[in-house]
Coordinates of C-alpha atoms in Angstrom, one line a residue:
M1 CA -37.0 4.7 14.8
A2 CA -40.9 3.3 15.9
E3 CA -40.9 0.3 15.1
K4 CA -43.5 -0.6 11.9
Q5 CA -46.2 -3.8 11.7
V6 CA -46.2 -4.7 8.8
K7 CA -49.6 -5.1 7.3
K8 CA -50.3 -7.2 3.8
T9 CA -51.5 -3.8 0.8
K10 CA -54.4 -4.8 -0.8
R11 CA -54.2 -4.7 -4.7
R12 CA -53.8 -7.2 -8.0
R13 CA -52.1 -10.4 -7.7
L14 CA -48.4 -9.3 -9.1
D15 CA -47.2 -12.2 -11.8
L16 CA -44.4 -14.3 -11.2
N17 CA -43.5 -13.8 -14.0
D18 CA -43.1 -9.8 -14.6
V19 CA -39.9 -8.1 -14.0
Y20 CA -40.9 -4.8 -10.9
E21 CA -38.5 -2.8 -11.4
V22 CA -38.0 -0.1 -7.7
E23 CA -38.7 3.9 -8.4
R24 CA -37.8 4.6 -5.5
I25 CA -37.2 3.5 -1.4
V26 CA -40.6 5.8 0.3
D27 CA -39.1 4.3 4.0
H28 CA -37.5 1.0 6.4
A29 CA -38.5 -0.2 9.9
P30 CA -37.4 -2.7 11.8
I31 CA -39.7 -6.2 11.7
E32 CA -41.3 -6.0 15.5
N33 CA -40.0 -8.2 17.7
S34 CA -37.0 -9.4 15.1
R35 CA -33.3 -7.6 15.9
N36 CA -31.5 -6.0 13.9
K37 CA -34.4 -7.0 10.5
Y38 CA -36.0 -4.5 7.9
L39 CA -38.4 -4.2 6.0
Y40 CA -38.3 -1.4 2.8
F41 CA -41.2 -0.1 2.0
I42 CA -40.7 0.3 -1.7
K43 CA -42.6 2.5 -4.7
W44 CA -42.5 0.4 -8.4
K45 CA -43.1 2.0 -11.2
G46 CA -45.9 1.7 -13.4
W47 CA -48.2 0.9 -9.7
H48 CA -50.1 3.1 -8.4
Q49 CA -49.2 3.9 -4.1
S50 CA -51.7 2.2 -3.0
H51 CA -49.8 -1.4 -4.4
N52 CA -46.4 -0.4 -2.6
T53 CA -45.3 -3.1 0.1
W54 CA -42.9 -3.8 2.2
E55 CA -40.0 -6.0 1.2
P56 CA -36.3 -7.0 2.6
L57 CA -33.2 -5.9 0.8
D58 CA -32.9 -9.8 0.1
N59 CA -35.6 -9.5 -2.0
L60 CA -34.9 -5.5 -4.2
N61 CA -31.8 -5.5 -7.1
C62 CA -31.5 -1.6 -6.7
D63 CA -28.5 -0.8 -5.7
N64 CA -28.4 2.8 -7.1
K65 CA -32.1 3.5 -5.4
L66 CA -30.4 2.7 -2.1
N67 CA -27.5 4.4 -2.9
E68 CA -30.3 7.8 -3.2
Y69 CA -32.3 6.9 -0.1
L70 CA -29.4 6.3 2.4
S71 CA -28.2 9.6 1.0
K72 CA -31.1 11.4 2.0
L73 CA -31.1 10.4 6.0
I74 CA -27.2 11.0 6.2
V75 CA -27.5 14.2 8.3
A76 CA -23.5 14.8 8.9
P77 CA -20.8 13.3 7.7
S78 CA -19.4 11.0 10.5
D79 CA -15.8 9.8 12.4
E80 CA -13.3 9.0 9.2
K81 CA -11.8 7.1 11.8
K82 CA -14.4 5.2 13.0
I83 CA -15.8 4.7 9.1
E84 CA -12.6 3.1 8.4
E85 CA -12.6 0.8 11.4
I86 CA -15.8 -0.3 10.1
K87 CA -15.1 -1.3 6.5
M88 CA -11.3 -2.5 8.3
S89 CA -13.5 -5.1 10.2
M90 CA -15.5 -5.9 7.7
M91 CA -12.4 -7.0 4.8
T92 CA -11.1 -10.6 4.4
L93 CA -7.5 -11.3 2.7
E94 CA -7.1 -14.2 3.8
E95 CA -5.7 -16.4 0.4
G96 CA -8.4 -19.0 0.7
Y97 CA -11.1 -16.7 1.1
I98 CA -10.6 -14.7 -2.2
K99 CA -9.4 -17.9 -3.8
N100 CA -13.5 -18.8 -3.1
L101 CA -14.5 -15.5 -3.7
L102 CA -12.4 -15.6 -7.2
S103 CA -14.2 -18.7 -8.1
E104 CA -17.7 -17.1 -7.0
N105 CA -17.2 -14.6 -9.9
K106 CA -16.2 -16.4 -13.2
I107 CA -18.6 -17.6 -16.0
D108 CA -17.5 -20.4 -18.3
G109 CA -13.9 -20.4 -16.0
K110 CA -12.8 -16.6 -17.1
I111 CA -12.8 -14.2 -14.6
Q112 CA -15.7 -12.2 -14.8
I113 CA -15.9 -8.5 -12.4
P114 CA -18.9 -7.0 -12.0
E115 CA -18.4 -3.5 -11.8
V116 CA -18.2 -2.4 -7.9
N117 CA -20.6 0.8 -6.7
R118 CA -17.7 2.5 -4.6
S119 CA -20.3 4.9 -4.1
L120 CA -22.5 2.8 -2.9
I121 CA -20.4 1.1 0.0
K122 CA -19.1 5.1 1.0
T123 CA -23.0 6.0 1.4
I124 CA -23.9 2.3 3.2
L125 CA -20.5 3.3 5.4
Y126 CA -21.6 6.6 6.5
F127 CA -25.4 5.4 7.4
L128 CA -24.3 2.7 9.4
A129 CA -21.3 5.1 11.3
S130 CA -24.1 7.0 11.8
M131 CA -26.5 4.5 15.0
P132 CA -25.2 2.5 17.3
E133 CA -24.4 -1.4 15.7
E134 CA -27.1 -2.7 17.9
E135 CA -29.4 -1.0 15.5
W136 CA -27.3 -1.7 12.1
D137 CA -29.7 -4.0 9.5
L138 CA -27.9 -7.0 9.6
A139 CA -29.3 -7.7 5.9
L140 CA -27.1 -4.0 5.0
R141 CA -24.2 -4.7 6.9
D142 CA -24.0 -8.2 5.0
K143 CA -24.5 -6.3 1.6
L144 CA -21.7 -3.8 2.4
K145 CA -19.2 -6.6 3.3
S146 CA -20.3 -8.7 0.1
L147 CA -19.7 -5.0 -1.7
I148 CA -16.3 -4.5 -0.6
D149 CA -14.9 -8.1 -0.7
L150 CA -16.0 -7.6 -4.5
E151 CA -14.0 -4.3 -4.1
V152 CA -11.0 -5.7 -2.2
L153 CA -11.1 -8.5 -5.7
S154 CA -11.3 -6.0 -8.4
D155 CA -8.5 -4.0 -6.1
L156 CA -6.3 -6.6 -6.6
R157 CA -7.5 -7.7 -9.9
T158 CA -6.6 -3.9 -11.7
T159 CA -2.9 -4.5 -9.9
Q160 CA -2.3 -7.5 -11.3
L161 CA -3.8 -6.7 -15.2
E162 CA -0.9 -3.7 -14.6
S163 CA 1.3 -5.3 -13.5
L164 CA 0.8 -8.0 -16.2
Q165 CA 1.2 -5.8 -19.1
L166 CA 4.3 -3.6 -17.5
W167 CA 5.7 -7.6 -17.4
E168 CA 4.2 -7.7 -21.4
K169 CA 5.5 -4.4 -22.4
K170 CA 9.5 -5.0 -20.9
M171 CA 9.6 -8.5 -22.6
N172 CA 8.7 -6.9 -26.2
D173 CA 11.1 -4.0 -25.8
I174 CA 13.3 -6.7 -25.3
C175 CA 13.1 -8.9 -27.9
S176 CA 11.7 -6.1 -30.2
S177 CA 10.2 -8.0 -32.4
K178 CA 7.7 -7.8 -34.8
F179 CA 5.1 -9.7 -33.9
P180 CA 4.9 -8.7 -30.2
L181 CA 4.6 -11.5 -26.9
K182 CA 1.2 -11.6 -25.3
V183 CA 0.2 -12.0 -21.4
E184 CA -3.5 -13.3 -20.2
N185 CA -4.6 -14.5 -17.7
D186 CA -8.4 -15.0 -16.9
V187 CA -8.0 -17.7 -14.1
D188 CA -5.8 -16.7 -11.0
L189 CA -4.7 -13.3 -10.4
E190 CA -0.9 -14.7 -10.3
G191 CA 1.1 -11.9 -11.8
A192 CA 4.7 -11.2 -13.2
P193 CA 6.9 -14.4 -12.3
P194 CA 8.6 -11.9 -9.8
K195 CA 12.2 -13.8 -10.0
F196 CA 12.4 -14.0 -14.3
I197 CA 14.4 -12.2 -15.8
Y198 CA 13.8 -12.2 -19.7
I199 CA 16.5 -12.7 -21.6
T200 CA 16.6 -13.2 -25.8
E201 CA 20.0 -15.1 -26.4
N202 CA 22.4 -17.0 -23.9
V203 CA 23.6 -16.0 -21.3
S204 CA 26.6 -17.7 -19.6
A205 CA 27.6 -18.6 -15.7
E206 CA 31.3 -16.8 -14.7
G207 CA 34.6 -18.9 -15.7
I208 CA 32.3 -19.7 -19.9
V209 CA 32.7 -18.5 -23.1
I210 CA 30.0 -18.5 -25.4
P211 CA 32.7 -19.3 -29.0
S212 CA 30.4 -16.5 -31.8
D213 CA 33.1 -15.2 -34.3
P214 CA 32.9 -18.5 -36.8
L215 CA 36.3 -19.5 -38.7
V216 CA 34.3 -20.6 -42.1
G217 CA 31.2 -19.9 -43.9
C218 CA 30.0 -20.8 -46.9
D219 CA 30.5 -19.3 -50.1
C220 CA 27.4 -19.7 -52.3
G221 CA 25.9 -16.5 -52.8
L222 CA 23.5 -14.6 -52.6
W223 CA 20.9 -17.8 -52.0
C224 CA 22.2 -21.2 -50.0
K225 CA 20.0 -24.1 -51.5
G226 CA 21.6 -27.1 -49.6
I227 CA 22.4 -27.8 -52.9
S228 CA 26.8 -26.5 -53.0
S229 CA 29.1 -28.7 -51.8
K230 CA 30.6 -25.9 -49.9
C231 CA 27.2 -25.1 -48.1
C232 CA 27.3 -24.9 -44.6
S233 CA 25.1 -28.1 -43.8
S234 CA 27.5 -30.7 -46.8
S235 CA 30.8 -29.1 -44.3
A236 CA 29.9 -30.3 -41.3
N237 CA 28.8 -33.7 -42.9
S238 CA 25.2 -33.0 -42.5
V239 CA 22.0 -32.8 -44.5
Y240 CA 20.6 -29.4 -45.2
A241 CA 17.0 -29.0 -42.5
Y242 CA 15.1 -26.6 -44.8
S243 CA 12.5 -26.3 -47.3
K244 CA 10.1 -24.5 -48.5
G245 CA 11.0 -22.0 -45.2
K246 CA 10.1 -25.5 -43.1
L247 CA 12.4 -27.7 -41.7
R248 CA 12.9 -30.6 -43.2
I249 CA 15.2 -32.7 -41.5
D250 CA 14.0 -36.0 -38.5
P251 CA 14.3 -34.8 -34.5
G252 CA 17.6 -35.8 -33.1
M253 CA 19.9 -34.2 -36.8
P254 CA 21.6 -30.7 -36.0
I255 CA 20.8 -27.3 -38.2
Y256 CA 23.6 -25.7 -39.9
E257 CA 22.5 -22.4 -40.8
C258 CA 24.3 -19.6 -42.7
N259 CA 26.2 -17.8 -39.7
K260 CA 28.6 -14.1 -40.6
R261 CA 31.3 -15.5 -42.3
C262 CA 29.3 -16.6 -45.1
S263 CA 28.9 -14.7 -48.8
C264 CA 25.1 -15.2 -48.0
G265 CA 22.9 -12.1 -48.1
P266 CA 20.1 -11.6 -44.5
E267 CA 17.6 -12.9 -46.9
C268 CA 19.4 -16.3 -47.4
A269 CA 17.1 -19.2 -46.9
N270 CA 18.9 -21.2 -44.9
R271 CA 18.8 -17.8 -41.8
M272 CA 15.7 -18.5 -40.3
I273 CA 16.4 -19.3 -36.5
Q274 CA 18.4 -15.9 -36.4
H275 CA 15.3 -14.1 -37.6
G276 CA 13.5 -15.1 -34.8
R277 CA 9.8 -16.2 -34.0
S278 CA 7.6 -15.4 -37.4
K279 CA 4.1 -16.2 -35.1
R280 CA 2.3 -14.4 -32.4
L281 CA 2.8 -16.4 -29.1
S282 CA 0.8 -15.5 -26.3
I283 CA 2.4 -16.5 -23.1
F284 CA -1.3 -17.8 -20.8
R285 CA -2.9 -18.9 -17.1
T286 CA -4.0 -22.4 -17.6
R287 CA -6.3 -24.0 -16.0
N288 CA -5.7 -27.6 -15.7
Q289 CA -3.0 -26.7 -11.8
C290 CA 0.1 -26.3 -15.0
G291 CA 0.9 -22.0 -13.8
W292 CA 1.7 -20.7 -16.8
G293 CA 2.0 -21.8 -20.5
L294 CA 2.3 -21.0 -24.1
K295 CA 0.1 -21.1 -26.8
A296 CA 0.2 -19.9 -30.6
R297 CA -2.6 -16.8 -31.1
D298 CA -1.5 -17.9 -34.9
R299 CA -2.0 -21.2 -36.9
I300 CA 1.7 -22.6 -37.1
P301 CA 2.4 -24.5 -40.2
K302 CA 4.9 -28.0 -39.5
G303 CA 8.0 -27.4 -39.4
T304 CA 8.4 -24.3 -38.8
F305 CA 10.5 -22.5 -36.0
I306 CA 8.6 -21.2 -32.7
T307 CA 11.3 -20.0 -31.1
Q308 CA 15.2 -21.1 -28.6
Y309 CA 14.9 -22.3 -25.3
V310 CA 17.1 -20.1 -23.8
G311 CA 18.6 -19.5 -20.3
E312 CA 22.4 -19.7 -18.4
I313 CA 24.5 -21.7 -19.7
I314 CA 26.4 -23.7 -16.7
T315 CA 28.3 -26.6 -15.8
N316 CA 27.3 -29.9 -15.2
E317 CA 28.8 -29.7 -12.0
E318 CA 27.1 -26.7 -11.2
A319 CA 23.8 -28.2 -13.1
E320 CA 23.9 -31.6 -10.6
Q321 CA 23.7 -29.2 -7.5
R322 CA 21.0 -26.9 -8.9
G323 CA 18.8 -30.0 -9.3
M324 CA 18.4 -31.2 -6.1
R325 CA 17.2 -28.0 -5.0
Y326 CA 14.9 -27.9 -7.6
D327 CA 13.6 -31.5 -7.1
A328 CA 11.5 -29.8 -4.5
D329 CA 9.5 -28.0 -6.8
G330 CA 8.7 -30.6 -9.1
R331 CA 9.2 -28.9 -12.1
T332 CA 13.3 -28.1 -13.4
Y333 CA 14.5 -25.7 -16.5
L334 CA 17.9 -27.7 -16.8
F335 CA 18.5 -29.4 -20.0
D336 CA 21.4 -30.9 -21.0
L337 CA 23.6 -29.9 -23.9
D338 CA 24.5 -33.3 -24.7
F339 CA 23.1 -33.5 -28.9
N340 CA 27.3 -35.3 -29.7
G341 CA 26.0 -38.1 -28.4
E342 CA 28.9 -37.9 -25.6
E343 CA 28.5 -37.1 -21.8
N344 CA 28.3 -33.0 -22.1
A345 CA 30.0 -30.5 -20.0
Y346 CA 27.3 -27.5 -20.4
T347 CA 23.2 -27.6 -18.5
I348 CA 21.0 -24.8 -19.9
D349 CA 19.4 -23.5 -17.0
A350 CA 16.1 -22.3 -17.6
T351 CA 14.5 -21.0 -14.0
M352 CA 15.6 -17.4 -13.8
Y353 CA 16.9 -16.3 -17.1
G354 CA 15.1 -17.4 -20.4
N355 CA 12.5 -16.5 -23.2
E356 CA 8.8 -17.3 -23.5
S357 CA 10.2 -20.9 -24.1
H358 CA 9.9 -21.1 -20.1
F359 CA 7.1 -21.1 -19.8
I360 CA 5.6 -24.4 -22.1
N361 CA 4.5 -27.2 -20.5
H362 CA 4.9 -30.5 -20.4
S363 CA 3.1 -33.3 -23.6
C364 CA 3.5 -37.0 -24.1
E365 CA 2.1 -36.1 -26.9
P366 CA 4.1 -32.5 -27.8
N367 CA 2.8 -30.9 -31.2
T368 CA 6.6 -29.5 -30.5
A369 CA 10.5 -30.9 -30.7
I370 CA 14.3 -29.5 -29.7
Y371 CA 16.4 -29.3 -32.6
A372 CA 20.3 -29.1 -31.6
A373 CA 21.9 -25.4 -33.7
F374 CA 25.0 -24.3 -34.8
I375 CA 25.0 -20.5 -36.2
N376 CA 28.1 -18.2 -34.7
C377 CA 28.7 -20.7 -32.3
L378 CA 29.9 -23.9 -34.0
D379 CA 31.4 -25.9 -30.6
P380 CA 29.8 -29.2 -30.7
N381 CA 29.4 -29.2 -27.1
L382 CA 26.9 -25.6 -27.4
P383 CA 24.7 -26.0 -29.4
L384 CA 21.6 -23.6 -29.2
L385 CA 18.1 -24.7 -28.8
A386 CA 15.7 -24.4 -31.2
I387 CA 11.3 -25.6 -31.4
F388 CA 10.5 -26.4 -34.1
A389 CA 6.1 -27.8 -34.9
V390 CA 6.4 -31.3 -35.8
R391 CA 2.5 -30.8 -36.4
D392 CA 0.5 -28.1 -37.8
I393 CA -0.7 -26.0 -34.8
M394 CA -3.5 -24.0 -34.7
A395 CA -4.4 -20.7 -33.3
G396 CA -5.2 -20.5 -29.5
E397 CA -3.3 -23.9 -29.1
E398 CA -1.2 -24.7 -26.5
I399 CA 2.6 -25.7 -27.4
T400 CA 3.8 -28.3 -25.7
F401 CA 7.3 -30.0 -25.8
D402 CA 8.0 -33.6 -24.2
Y403 CA 10.1 -32.6 -21.1
S404 CA 12.0 -36.7 -21.5
S405 CA 13.7 -34.4 -24.5
Q406 CA 15.4 -32.2 -22.0
Q407 CA 17.7 -35.0 -20.0
N408 CA 18.6 -36.5 -23.7
G409 CA 18.3 -40.2 -22.7
K410 CA 19.5 -39.2 -18.8
S411 CA 16.9 -40.9 -16.1
I412 CA 15.5 -39.1 -13.7
S413 CA 13.8 -40.2 -10.5
A414 CA 9.7 -38.9 -9.2
E415 CA 11.0 -40.6 -6.6
D416 CA 13.2 -39.0 -3.4
N417 CA 15.2 -41.4 -1.1
E418 CA 12.0 -42.6 0.5
G419 CA 10.3 -43.4 -2.7
K420 CA 7.9 -40.9 -2.7
V421 CA 6.4 -39.4 -5.5
F422 CA 7.3 -35.8 -6.1
E423 CA 3.6 -34.5 -6.3
N424 CA 4.7 -31.6 -8.7
Y425 CA 6.0 -34.3 -11.2
L426 CA 3.1 -36.5 -12.0
C427 CA 1.7 -35.8 -16.0
K428 CA -1.7 -33.5 -16.2
C429 CA -1.3 -33.6 -20.0
G430 CA -3.8 -35.2 -20.5
S431 CA -2.9 -37.1 -23.6
A432 CA -4.2 -40.4 -24.6
N433 CA -1.1 -42.0 -24.0
C434 CA 0.2 -40.2 -21.2
R435 CA 2.9 -42.2 -19.4
K436 CA 1.4 -40.4 -15.9
Y437 CA 5.4 -38.6 -15.3
L438 CA 7.1 -35.9 -16.5
F439 CA 10.1 -37.7 -16.5
T440 CA 10.9 -41.2 -17.3

């Protein structure tokens, strides 16, 4: 192709405030004395051809017109192996590069990947493959690379979203709630946790038996209201936990719900935890580098039951061993079950087995609290852990609790044996009264 000396075309002055639309690309040619740099001869829509101009590719935003023009120049299909080699040479899959690319495709912090023009990618690949590399237009090559980058990012995003949808469906199939969970990630490309097993009730480690057949139940009739001295809470020398469908007791006090031996029916006012969550929740990816979190999709009034903290029940000895391994990660899902005021033999580990509560993040000013509850298991060493709102929680607000409550007064060091602070133990809650560390 002969080199072309670009001449200025006489035409009326263009108003830079106007938007000019490419009608078609007429020709292209290398710039004289400029290696691998080309200009494209443009027919502008609404302008006479006498006003056609030579423009660098970077000045144009006309992918469809470029596709049409280059397609006409491809005489015959090129070597598919060569095309694949060219594409692979322009593909960058390093994690840091993908992360930076993703940050460039966000609007207001949310992932917004534009639609990929896969047809143009194919056309440019065929066009470049039909000529020696030393004759390539560098701008066209760079455009191809940016399109391939976008294609890689789009494919990763598609795979991720499919993974999250499958995970969401699997959890909802297991819990069978009329208030389904939702999974959201518009922050990064993290998919479903690979080693997390969703459960709806505690599982026990080998050798541990969780009693589930209470010896006694109340005889209050169809409607337990906590008035009768025969009600479950009174029989346990405690107080009735609910009032008008909301929790009315202070943190630290136990909850005794009616169990399978009670004479009341399923609509009894003293059966709340056992009916499961009553609000829609979302497992979502946080923007403050706290990984996954849990948020409300509906307004949750103060005193509302949200969910249980469930996991694998293990011995204290096993918890000590696992805790040392978890320290390196800077986050533990171990929750000691010593609500009865004595050194308890059991701990709940929600690291691998858990429900949506696994994803609740810490706050030094939490909007929930965890209560010990007893229903069909009345062993004081094996309470259920019920999470209730301690204030009104707005729709869209993240649900949090104080991780220090996991230890029930037991101290956990935020430093290793050499006095170095575990980085992941640094608190990121951002509350006004933040204690700086997850455990103090």
